[in-house]
Amino acid sequence: MTVTLRRGAAAIASSALLIGGLAACGQNAVSKSSVQSTIKSKLAEKGVSASDVKCEKDLKAEKGATTDCTAKVSGSTQKFKVVVDSVNGKTVNYTIKKG
């Protein structure tokens, strides 16, 4: 996993490997709670405290699938875009970017 963070939460690029679960609709997906936890932990690894992390939806286990998330960082709401880079079986590789 690689995380790049410049000037607090100014930029976060995180590739993560997660096991996809089954979403409510029956399709393979990474649950939004897992994505939220990853965002919070990746920021914490860089000394940035995030609270109230929320994602719109589960992240489908399909290359190019996206979900938008928000987190409170240093008193302001930051936006994050999560994009699936690749899927290998039940392993989903995705990138988290600020903005």
Tab-separated table of C-alpha atoms in Angstrom:
chain	number	residue	atom	x	y	z
A	1	MET	CA	0.000	0.000	0.000
A	2	THR	CA	1.269	3.452	-0.863
A	3	VAL	CA	0.014	6.690	0.619
A	4	THR	CA	1.177	10.130	-0.376
A	5	LEU	CA	0.113	12.974	1.848
A	6	ARG	CA	1.288	16.529	1.388
A	7	ARG	CA	0.542	19.360	3.807
A	8	GLY	CA	-1.914	17.572	6.037
A	9	ALA	CA	-4.755	16.171	3.997
A	10	ALA	CA	-3.984	18.224	0.907
A	11	ALA	CA	-3.503	15.061	-1.133
A	12	ILE	CA	-3.978	11.374	-0.412
A	13	ALA	CA	-3.280	8.713	-2.986
A	14	SER	CA	-3.749	5.285	-1.484
A	15	SER	CA	-3.693	1.920	-3.160
A	16	ALA	CA	-5.289	-0.644	-0.932
A	17	LEU	CA	-5.918	-4.347	-1.171
A	18	LEU	CA	-9.195	-5.419	0.350
A	19	ILE	CA	-11.293	-8.515	0.162
A	20	GLY	CA	-14.598	-7.728	-1.492
A	21	GLY	CA	-17.762	-8.766	0.302
A	22	LEU	CA	-21.274	-9.069	-0.976
A	23	ALA	CA	-23.232	-5.861	-1.206
A	24	ALA	CA	-26.930	-5.770	-0.435
A	25	CYS	CA	-27.679	-5.957	-4.146
A	26	GLY	CA	-25.829	-9.272	-4.375
A	27	GLN	CA	-22.858	-7.995	-6.377
A	28	ASN	CA	-19.249	-8.203	-5.221
A	29	ALA	CA	-18.217	-4.973	-3.564
A	30	VAL	CA	-16.089	-3.418	-0.868
A	31	SER	CA	-18.495	-2.155	1.792
A	32	LYS	CA	-18.626	1.575	2.304
A	33	SER	CA	-17.731	1.022	5.973
A	34	SER	CA	-14.479	-0.697	4.874
A	35	VAL	CA	-13.638	2.172	2.523
A	36	GLN	CA	-14.406	4.686	5.291
A	37	SER	CA	-12.104	2.811	7.685
A	38	THR	CA	-9.324	2.749	5.088
A	39	ILE	CA	-9.550	6.509	4.542
A	40	LYS	CA	-9.422	7.163	8.279
A	41	SER	CA	-6.510	4.793	8.878
A	42	LYS	CA	-4.461	6.058	5.911
A	43	LEU	CA	-4.828	9.626	7.133
A	44	ALA	CA	-3.938	8.557	10.692
A	45	GLU	CA	-0.763	6.860	9.410
A	46	LYS	CA	0.334	10.296	8.231
A	47	GLY	CA	-0.588	11.992	11.495
A	48	VAL	CA	-3.817	13.497	10.201
A	49	SER	CA	-6.897	13.072	12.366
A	50	ALA	CA	-10.153	12.544	10.454
A	51	SER	CA	-13.646	12.200	11.851
A	52	ASP	CA	-17.133	11.700	10.484
A	53	VAL	CA	-15.874	9.782	7.421
A	54	LYS	CA	-18.779	8.927	5.118
A	55	CYS	CA	-19.006	7.327	1.673
A	56	GLU	CA	-22.031	7.484	-0.615
A	57	LYS	CA	-22.177	3.774	-1.428
A	58	ASP	CA	-20.369	0.448	-1.475
A	59	LEU	CA	-17.512	0.274	-3.983
A	60	LYS	CA	-18.356	-2.202	-6.748
A	61	ALA	CA	-15.641	-4.730	-7.497
A	62	GLU	CA	-15.327	-3.582	-11.117
A	63	LYS	CA	-12.381	-1.756	-12.691
A	64	GLY	CA	-13.263	1.933	-12.935
A	65	ALA	CA	-16.051	1.823	-10.336
A	66	THR	CA	-16.132	4.864	-8.045
A	67	THR	CA	-17.628	6.221	-4.868
A	68	ASP	CA	-17.380	9.669	-3.345
A	69	CYS	CA	-16.554	10.166	0.335
A	70	THR	CA	-16.173	13.026	2.796
A	71	ALA	CA	-14.258	13.418	6.052
A	72	LYS	CA	-13.814	16.178	8.597
A	73	VAL	CA	-10.134	17.115	8.733
A	74	SER	CA	-8.882	20.018	10.851
A	75	GLY	CA	-12.422	21.329	11.240
A	76	SER	CA	-13.313	21.395	7.551
A	77	THR	CA	-15.027	18.859	5.325
A	78	GLN	CA	-12.707	17.292	2.735
A	79	LYS	CA	-13.900	15.339	-0.314
A	80	PHE	CA	-12.312	12.094	-1.500
A	81	LYS	CA	-12.834	10.085	-4.685
A	82	VAL	CA	-12.289	6.330	-4.550
A	83	VAL	CA	-11.620	4.484	-7.843
A	84	VAL	CA	-11.129	0.756	-8.427
A	85	ASP	CA	-7.837	0.177	-10.256
A	86	SER	CA	-8.132	-3.597	-10.658
A	87	VAL	CA	-9.865	-6.699	-9.350
A	88	ASN	CA	-8.190	-10.084	-8.937
A	89	GLY	CA	-10.669	-12.648	-7.656
A	90	LYS	CA	-11.974	-11.190	-4.406
A	91	THR	CA	-9.083	-8.742	-4.022
A	92	VAL	CA	-9.956	-5.182	-4.986
A	93	ASN	CA	-7.186	-2.617	-5.579
A	94	TYR	CA	-8.385	0.952	-5.302
A	95	THR	CA	-7.008	4.471	-5.101
A	96	ILE	CA	-8.209	7.230	-2.815
A	97	LYS	CA	-7.648	10.795	-3.980
A	98	LYS	CA	-8.564	14.080	-2.393
A	99	GLY	CA	-11.066	16.098	-4.338
